[in-house]
PDB file of N, CA and C in Angstrom:
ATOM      1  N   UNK A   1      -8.191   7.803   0.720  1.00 93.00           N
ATOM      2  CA  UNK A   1      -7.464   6.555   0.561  1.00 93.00           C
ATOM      3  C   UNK A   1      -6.073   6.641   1.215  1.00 93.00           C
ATOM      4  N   UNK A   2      -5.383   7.876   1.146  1.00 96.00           N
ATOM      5  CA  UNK A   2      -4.002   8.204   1.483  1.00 96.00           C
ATOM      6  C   UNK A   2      -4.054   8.000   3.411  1.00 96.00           C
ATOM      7  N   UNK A   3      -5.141   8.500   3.562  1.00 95.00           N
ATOM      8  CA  UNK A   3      -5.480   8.679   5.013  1.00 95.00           C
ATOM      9  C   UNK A   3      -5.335   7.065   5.805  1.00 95.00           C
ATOM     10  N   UNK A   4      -6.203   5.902   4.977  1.00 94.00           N
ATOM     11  CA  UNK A   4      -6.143   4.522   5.441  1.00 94.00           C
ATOM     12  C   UNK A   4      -5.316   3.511   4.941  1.00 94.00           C
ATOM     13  N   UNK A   5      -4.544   4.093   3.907  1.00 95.00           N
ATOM     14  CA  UNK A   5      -2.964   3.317   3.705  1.00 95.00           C
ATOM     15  C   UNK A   5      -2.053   3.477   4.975  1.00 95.00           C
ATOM     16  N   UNK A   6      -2.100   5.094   4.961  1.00 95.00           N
ATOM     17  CA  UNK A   6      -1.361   5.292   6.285  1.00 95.00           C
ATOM     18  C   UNK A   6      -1.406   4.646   7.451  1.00 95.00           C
ATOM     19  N   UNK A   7      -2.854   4.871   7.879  1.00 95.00           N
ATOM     20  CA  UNK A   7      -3.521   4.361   9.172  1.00 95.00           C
ATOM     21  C   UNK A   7      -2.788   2.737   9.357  1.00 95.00           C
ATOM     22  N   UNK A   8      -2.749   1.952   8.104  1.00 94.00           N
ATOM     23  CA  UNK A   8      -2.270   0.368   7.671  1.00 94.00           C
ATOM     24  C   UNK A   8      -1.026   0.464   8.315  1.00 94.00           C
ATOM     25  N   UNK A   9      -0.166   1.372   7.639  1.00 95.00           N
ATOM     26  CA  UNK A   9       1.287   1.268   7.382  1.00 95.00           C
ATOM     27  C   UNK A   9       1.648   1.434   9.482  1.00 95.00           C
ATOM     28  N   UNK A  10       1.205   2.308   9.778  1.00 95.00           N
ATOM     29  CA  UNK A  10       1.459   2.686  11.494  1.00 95.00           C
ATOM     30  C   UNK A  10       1.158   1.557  12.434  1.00 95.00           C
ATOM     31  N   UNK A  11      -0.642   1.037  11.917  1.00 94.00           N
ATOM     32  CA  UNK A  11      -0.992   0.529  13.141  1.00 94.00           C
ATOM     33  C   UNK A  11      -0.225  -1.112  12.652  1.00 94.00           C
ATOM     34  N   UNK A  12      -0.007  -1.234  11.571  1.00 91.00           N
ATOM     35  CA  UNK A  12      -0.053  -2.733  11.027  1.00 91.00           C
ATOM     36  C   UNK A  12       1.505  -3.300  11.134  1.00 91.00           C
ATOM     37  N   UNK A  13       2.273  -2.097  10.442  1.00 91.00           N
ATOM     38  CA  UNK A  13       3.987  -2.530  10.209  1.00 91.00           C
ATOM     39  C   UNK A  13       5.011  -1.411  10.843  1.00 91.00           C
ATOM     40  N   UNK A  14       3.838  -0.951  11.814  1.00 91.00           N
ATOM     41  CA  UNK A  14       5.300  -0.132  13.358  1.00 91.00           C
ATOM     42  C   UNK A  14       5.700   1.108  12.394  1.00 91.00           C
ATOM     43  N   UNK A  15       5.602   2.001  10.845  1.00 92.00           N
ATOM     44  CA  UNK A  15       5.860   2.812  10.658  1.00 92.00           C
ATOM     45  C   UNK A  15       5.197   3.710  11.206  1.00 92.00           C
ATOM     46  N   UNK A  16       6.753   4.749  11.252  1.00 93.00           N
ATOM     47  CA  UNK A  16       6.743   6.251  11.771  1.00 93.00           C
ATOM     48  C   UNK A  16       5.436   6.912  11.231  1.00 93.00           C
ATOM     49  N   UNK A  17       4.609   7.702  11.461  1.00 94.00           N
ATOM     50  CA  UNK A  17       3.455   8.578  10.871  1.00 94.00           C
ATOM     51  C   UNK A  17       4.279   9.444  10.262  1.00 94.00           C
ATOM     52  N   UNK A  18       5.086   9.922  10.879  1.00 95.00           N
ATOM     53  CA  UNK A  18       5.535  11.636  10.356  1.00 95.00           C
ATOM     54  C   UNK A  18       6.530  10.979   9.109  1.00 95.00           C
ATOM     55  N   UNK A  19       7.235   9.835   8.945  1.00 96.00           N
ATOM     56  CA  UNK A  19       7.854   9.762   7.403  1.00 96.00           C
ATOM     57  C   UNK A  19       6.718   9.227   6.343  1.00 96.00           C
ATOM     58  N   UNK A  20       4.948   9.130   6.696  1.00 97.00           N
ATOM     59  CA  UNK A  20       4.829   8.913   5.754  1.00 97.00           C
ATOM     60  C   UNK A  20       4.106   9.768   4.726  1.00 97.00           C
ATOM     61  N   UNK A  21       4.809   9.604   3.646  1.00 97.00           N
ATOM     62  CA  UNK A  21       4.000  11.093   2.641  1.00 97.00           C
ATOM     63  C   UNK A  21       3.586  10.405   1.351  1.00 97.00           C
ATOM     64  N   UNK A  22       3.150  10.872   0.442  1.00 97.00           N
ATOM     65  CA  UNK A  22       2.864  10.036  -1.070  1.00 97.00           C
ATOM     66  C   UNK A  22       4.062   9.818  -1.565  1.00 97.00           C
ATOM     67  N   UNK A  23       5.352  10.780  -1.775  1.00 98.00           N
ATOM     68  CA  UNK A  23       6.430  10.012  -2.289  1.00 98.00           C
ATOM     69  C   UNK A  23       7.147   9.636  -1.496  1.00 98.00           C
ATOM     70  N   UNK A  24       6.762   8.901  -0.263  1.00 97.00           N
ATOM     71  CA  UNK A  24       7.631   8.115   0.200  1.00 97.00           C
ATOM     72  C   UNK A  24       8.050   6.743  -0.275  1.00 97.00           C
ATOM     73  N   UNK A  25       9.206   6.638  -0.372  1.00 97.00           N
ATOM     74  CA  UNK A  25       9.209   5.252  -0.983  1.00 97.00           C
ATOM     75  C   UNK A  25       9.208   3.672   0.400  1.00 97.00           C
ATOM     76  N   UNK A  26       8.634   2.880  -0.513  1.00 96.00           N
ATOM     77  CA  UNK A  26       8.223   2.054   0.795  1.00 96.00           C
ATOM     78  C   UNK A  26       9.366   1.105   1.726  1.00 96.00           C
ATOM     79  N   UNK A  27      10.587   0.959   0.566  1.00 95.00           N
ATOM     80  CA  UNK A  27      11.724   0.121   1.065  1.00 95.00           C
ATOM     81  C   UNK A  27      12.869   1.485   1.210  1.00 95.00           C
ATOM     82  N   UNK A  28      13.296   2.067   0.511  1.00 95.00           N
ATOM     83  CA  UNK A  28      14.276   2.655   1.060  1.00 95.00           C
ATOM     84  C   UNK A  28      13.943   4.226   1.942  1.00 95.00           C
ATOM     85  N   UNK A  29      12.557   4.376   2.152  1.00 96.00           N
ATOM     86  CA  UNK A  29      12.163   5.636   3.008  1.00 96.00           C
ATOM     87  C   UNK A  29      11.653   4.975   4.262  1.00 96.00           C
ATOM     88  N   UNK A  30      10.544   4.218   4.103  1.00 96.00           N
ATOM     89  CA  UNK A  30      10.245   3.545   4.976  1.00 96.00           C
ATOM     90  C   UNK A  30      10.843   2.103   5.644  1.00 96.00           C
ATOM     91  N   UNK A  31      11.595   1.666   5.210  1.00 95.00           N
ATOM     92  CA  UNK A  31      12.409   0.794   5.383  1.00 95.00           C
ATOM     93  C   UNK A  31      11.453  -0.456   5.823  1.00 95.00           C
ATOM     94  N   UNK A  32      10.618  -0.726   4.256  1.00 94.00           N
ATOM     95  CA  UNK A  32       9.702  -1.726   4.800  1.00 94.00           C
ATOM     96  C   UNK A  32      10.410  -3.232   3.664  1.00 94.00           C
ATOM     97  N   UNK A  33      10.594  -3.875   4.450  1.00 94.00           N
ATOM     98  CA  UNK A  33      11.005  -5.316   3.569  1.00 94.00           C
ATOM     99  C   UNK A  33      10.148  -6.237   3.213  1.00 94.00           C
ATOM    100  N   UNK A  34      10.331  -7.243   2.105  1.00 90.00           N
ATOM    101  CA  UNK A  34       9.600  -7.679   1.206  1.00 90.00           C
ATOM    102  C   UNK A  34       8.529  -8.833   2.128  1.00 90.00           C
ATOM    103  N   UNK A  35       8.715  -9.368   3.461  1.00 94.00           N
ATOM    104  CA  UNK A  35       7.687  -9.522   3.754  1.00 94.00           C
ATOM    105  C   UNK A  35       6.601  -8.825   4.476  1.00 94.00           C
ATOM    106  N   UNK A  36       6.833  -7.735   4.804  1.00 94.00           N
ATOM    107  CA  UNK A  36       6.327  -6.505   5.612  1.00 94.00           C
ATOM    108  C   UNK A  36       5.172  -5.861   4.010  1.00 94.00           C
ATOM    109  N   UNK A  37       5.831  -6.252   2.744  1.00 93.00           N
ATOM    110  CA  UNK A  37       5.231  -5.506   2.078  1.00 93.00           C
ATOM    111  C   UNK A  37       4.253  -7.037   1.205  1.00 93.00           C
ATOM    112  N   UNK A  38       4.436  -7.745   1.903  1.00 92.00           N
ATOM    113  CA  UNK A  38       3.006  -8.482   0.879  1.00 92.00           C
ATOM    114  C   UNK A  38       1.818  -8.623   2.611  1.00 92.00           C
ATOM    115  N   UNK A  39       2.829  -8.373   3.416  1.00 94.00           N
ATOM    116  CA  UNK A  39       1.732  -8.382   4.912  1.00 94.00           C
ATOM    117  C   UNK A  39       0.358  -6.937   4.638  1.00 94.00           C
ATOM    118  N   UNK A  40       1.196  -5.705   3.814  1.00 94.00           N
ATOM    119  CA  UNK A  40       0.732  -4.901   3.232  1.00 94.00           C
ATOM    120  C   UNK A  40      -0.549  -5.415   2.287  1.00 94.00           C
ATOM    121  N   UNK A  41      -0.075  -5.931   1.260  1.00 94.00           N
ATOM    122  CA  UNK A  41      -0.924  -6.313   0.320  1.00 94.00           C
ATOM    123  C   UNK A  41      -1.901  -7.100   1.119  1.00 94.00           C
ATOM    124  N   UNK A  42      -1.686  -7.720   1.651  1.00 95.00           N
ATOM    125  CA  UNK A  42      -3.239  -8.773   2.135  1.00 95.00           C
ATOM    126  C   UNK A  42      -3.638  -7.625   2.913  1.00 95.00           C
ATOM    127  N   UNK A  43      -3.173  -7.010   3.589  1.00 94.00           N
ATOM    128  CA  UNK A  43      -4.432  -5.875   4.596  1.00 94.00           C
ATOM    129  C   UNK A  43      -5.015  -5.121   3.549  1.00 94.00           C
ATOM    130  N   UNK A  44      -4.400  -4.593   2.519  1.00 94.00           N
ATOM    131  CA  UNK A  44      -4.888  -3.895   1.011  1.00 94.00           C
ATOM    132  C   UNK A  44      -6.347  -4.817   0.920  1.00 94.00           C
ATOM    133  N   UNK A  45      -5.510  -6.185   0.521  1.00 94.00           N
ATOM    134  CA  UNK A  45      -7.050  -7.124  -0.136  1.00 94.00           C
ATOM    135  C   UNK A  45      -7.978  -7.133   0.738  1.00 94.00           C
ATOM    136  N   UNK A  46      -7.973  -7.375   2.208  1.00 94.00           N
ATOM    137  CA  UNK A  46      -8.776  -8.004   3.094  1.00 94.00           C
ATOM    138  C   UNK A  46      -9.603  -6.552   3.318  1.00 94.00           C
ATOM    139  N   UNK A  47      -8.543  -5.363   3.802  1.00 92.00           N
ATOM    140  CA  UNK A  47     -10.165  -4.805   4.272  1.00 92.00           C
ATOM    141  C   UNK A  47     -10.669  -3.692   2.778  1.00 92.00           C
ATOM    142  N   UNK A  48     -10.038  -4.022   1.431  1.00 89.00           N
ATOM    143  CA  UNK A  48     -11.109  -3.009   0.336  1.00 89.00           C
ATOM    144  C   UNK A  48     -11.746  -4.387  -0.458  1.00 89.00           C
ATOM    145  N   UNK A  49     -11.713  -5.771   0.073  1.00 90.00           N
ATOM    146  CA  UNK A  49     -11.842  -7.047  -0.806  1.00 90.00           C
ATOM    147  C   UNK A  49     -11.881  -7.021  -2.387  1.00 90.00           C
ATOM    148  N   UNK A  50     -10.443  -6.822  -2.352  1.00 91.00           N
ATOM    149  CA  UNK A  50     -10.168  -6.752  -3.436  1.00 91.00           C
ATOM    150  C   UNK A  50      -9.433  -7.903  -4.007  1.00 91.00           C
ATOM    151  N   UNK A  51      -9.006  -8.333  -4.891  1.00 91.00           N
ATOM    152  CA  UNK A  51      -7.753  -8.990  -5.029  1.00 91.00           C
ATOM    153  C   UNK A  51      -6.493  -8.613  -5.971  1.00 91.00           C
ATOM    154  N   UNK A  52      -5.058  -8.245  -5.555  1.00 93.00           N
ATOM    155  CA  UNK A  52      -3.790  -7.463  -6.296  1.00 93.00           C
ATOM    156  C   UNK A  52      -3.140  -8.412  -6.783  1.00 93.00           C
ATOM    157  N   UNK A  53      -2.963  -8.891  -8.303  1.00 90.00           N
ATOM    158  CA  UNK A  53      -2.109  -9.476  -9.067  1.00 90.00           C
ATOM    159  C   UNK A  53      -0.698  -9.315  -8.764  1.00 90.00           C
ATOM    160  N   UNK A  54      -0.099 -10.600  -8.309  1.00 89.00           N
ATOM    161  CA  UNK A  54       1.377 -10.603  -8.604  1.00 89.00           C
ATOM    162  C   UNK A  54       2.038  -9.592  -9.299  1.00 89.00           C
ATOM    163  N   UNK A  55       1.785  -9.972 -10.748  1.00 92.00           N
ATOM    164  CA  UNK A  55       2.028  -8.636 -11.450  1.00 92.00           C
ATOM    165  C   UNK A  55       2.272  -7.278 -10.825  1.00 92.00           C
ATOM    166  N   UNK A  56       0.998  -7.124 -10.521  1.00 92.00           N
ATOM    167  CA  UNK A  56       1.259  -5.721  -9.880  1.00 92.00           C
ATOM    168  C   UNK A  56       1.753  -4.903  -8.536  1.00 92.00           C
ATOM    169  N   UNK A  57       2.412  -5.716  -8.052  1.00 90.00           N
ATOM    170  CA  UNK A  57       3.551  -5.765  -7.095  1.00 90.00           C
ATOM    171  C   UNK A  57       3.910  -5.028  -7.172  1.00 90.00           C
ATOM    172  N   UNK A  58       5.018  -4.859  -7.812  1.00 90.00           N
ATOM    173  CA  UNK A  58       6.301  -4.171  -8.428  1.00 90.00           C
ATOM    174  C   UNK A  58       5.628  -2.876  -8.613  1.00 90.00           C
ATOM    175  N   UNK A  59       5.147  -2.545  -8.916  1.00 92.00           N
ATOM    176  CA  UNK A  59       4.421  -1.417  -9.293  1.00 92.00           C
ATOM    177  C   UNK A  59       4.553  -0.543  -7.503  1.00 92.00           C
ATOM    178  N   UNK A  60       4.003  -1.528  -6.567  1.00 95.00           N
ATOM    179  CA  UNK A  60       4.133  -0.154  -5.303  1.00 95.00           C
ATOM    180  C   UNK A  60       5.531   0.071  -5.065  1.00 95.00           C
ATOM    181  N   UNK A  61       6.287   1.221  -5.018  1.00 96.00           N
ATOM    182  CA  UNK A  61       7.754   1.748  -5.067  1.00 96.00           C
ATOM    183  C   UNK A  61       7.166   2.885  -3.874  1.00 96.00           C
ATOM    184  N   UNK A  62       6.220   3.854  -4.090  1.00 97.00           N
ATOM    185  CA  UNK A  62       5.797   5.176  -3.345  1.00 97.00           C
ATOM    186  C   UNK A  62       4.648   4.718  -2.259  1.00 97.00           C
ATOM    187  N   UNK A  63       4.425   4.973  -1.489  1.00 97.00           N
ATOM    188  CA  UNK A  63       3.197   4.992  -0.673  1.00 97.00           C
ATOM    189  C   UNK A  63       1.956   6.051  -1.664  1.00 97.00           C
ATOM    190  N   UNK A  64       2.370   6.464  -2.593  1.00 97.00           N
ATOM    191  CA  UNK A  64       1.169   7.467  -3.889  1.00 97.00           C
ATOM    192  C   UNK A  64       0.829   6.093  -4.426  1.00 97.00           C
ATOM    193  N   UNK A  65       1.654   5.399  -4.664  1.00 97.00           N
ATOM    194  CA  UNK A  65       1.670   4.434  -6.157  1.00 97.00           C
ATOM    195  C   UNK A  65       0.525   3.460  -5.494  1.00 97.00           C
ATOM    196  N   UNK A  66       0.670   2.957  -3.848  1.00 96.00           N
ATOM    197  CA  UNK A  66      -0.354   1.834  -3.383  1.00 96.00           C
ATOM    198  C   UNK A  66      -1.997   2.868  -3.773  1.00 96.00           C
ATOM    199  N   UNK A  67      -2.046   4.616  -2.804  1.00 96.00           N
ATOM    200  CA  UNK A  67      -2.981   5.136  -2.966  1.00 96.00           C
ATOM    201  C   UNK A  67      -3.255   5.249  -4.346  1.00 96.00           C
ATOM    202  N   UNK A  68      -2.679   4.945  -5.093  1.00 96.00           N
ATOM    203  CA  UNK A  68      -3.616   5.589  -6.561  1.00 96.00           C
ATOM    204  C   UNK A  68      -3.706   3.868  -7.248  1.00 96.00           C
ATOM    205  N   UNK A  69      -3.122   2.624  -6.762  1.00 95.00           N
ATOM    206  CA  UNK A  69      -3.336   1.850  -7.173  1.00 95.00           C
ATOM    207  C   UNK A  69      -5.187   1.534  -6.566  1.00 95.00           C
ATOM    208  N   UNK A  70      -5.012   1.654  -5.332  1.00 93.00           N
ATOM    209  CA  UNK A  70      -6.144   1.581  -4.739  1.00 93.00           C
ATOM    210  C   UNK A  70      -7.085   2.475  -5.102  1.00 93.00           C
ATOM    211  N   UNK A  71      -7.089   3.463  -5.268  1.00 93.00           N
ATOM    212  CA  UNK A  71      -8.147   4.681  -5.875  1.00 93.00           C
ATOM    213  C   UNK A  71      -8.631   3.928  -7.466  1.00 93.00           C
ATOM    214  N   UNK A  72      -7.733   3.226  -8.367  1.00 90.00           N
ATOM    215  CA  UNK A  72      -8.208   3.159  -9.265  1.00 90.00           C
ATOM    216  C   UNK A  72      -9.350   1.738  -9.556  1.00 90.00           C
ATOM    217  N   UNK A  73      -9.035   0.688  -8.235  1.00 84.00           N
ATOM    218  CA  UNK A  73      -9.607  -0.264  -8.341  1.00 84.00           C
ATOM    219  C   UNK A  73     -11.034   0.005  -7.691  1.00 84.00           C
ATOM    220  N   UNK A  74     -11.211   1.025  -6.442  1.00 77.00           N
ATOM    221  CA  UNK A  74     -12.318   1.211  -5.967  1.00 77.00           C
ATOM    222  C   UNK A  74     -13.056   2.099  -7.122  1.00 77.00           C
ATOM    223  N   UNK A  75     -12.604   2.833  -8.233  1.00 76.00           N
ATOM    224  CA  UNK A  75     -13.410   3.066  -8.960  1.00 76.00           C
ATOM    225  C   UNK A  75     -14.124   2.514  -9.829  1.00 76.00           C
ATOM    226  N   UNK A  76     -13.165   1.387 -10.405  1.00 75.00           N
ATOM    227  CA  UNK A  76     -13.553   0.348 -11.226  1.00 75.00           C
ATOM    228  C   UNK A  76     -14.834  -0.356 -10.844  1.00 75.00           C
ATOM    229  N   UNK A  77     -14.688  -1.049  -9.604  1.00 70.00           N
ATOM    230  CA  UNK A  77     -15.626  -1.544  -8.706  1.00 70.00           C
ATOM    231  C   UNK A  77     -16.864  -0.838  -8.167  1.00 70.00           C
ATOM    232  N   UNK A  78     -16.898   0.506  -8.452  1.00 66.00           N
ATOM    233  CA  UNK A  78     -18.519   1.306  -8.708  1.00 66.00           C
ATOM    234  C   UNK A  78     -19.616   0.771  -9.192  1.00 66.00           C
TER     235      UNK A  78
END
């Protein structure tokens, strides 16, 4: 999962590969801003078709926090 967040974050919103790690944080490491990060969320929804509650926004701070948000919904969805 960590592998195709990444892959997102490079090919999708111009981030560096080499700053990205699980605790990277997404606004002040990656210097990704708040529309860069719901452009995020729809590539999230569109290619695991999922759908991410408002709510749970706030919640991505780390590039870990999207992978384990995502790890936990593709399990659910088993």
């Amino acid at each position: 999962m960590f592998e195709k967040v990444k892959a997102m974050l490079v090919e999708n919103l111009g981030t560096n590969e080499s700053d990205i790690t699980l605790d990277a944080e997404l606004v002040n490491d990656l210097g990704i801003n708040s529309l860069e990060l719901y452009e995020l969320i729809e590539l999230c929804e569109s290619t695991f078709g999922i759908e991410i509650k408002d709510d749970d926004i706030h919640k991505f701070v780390t590039v870990g926090d999207v992978v384990n948000y995502l790890s936990e919904i593709a399990e659910d969805n088993e």
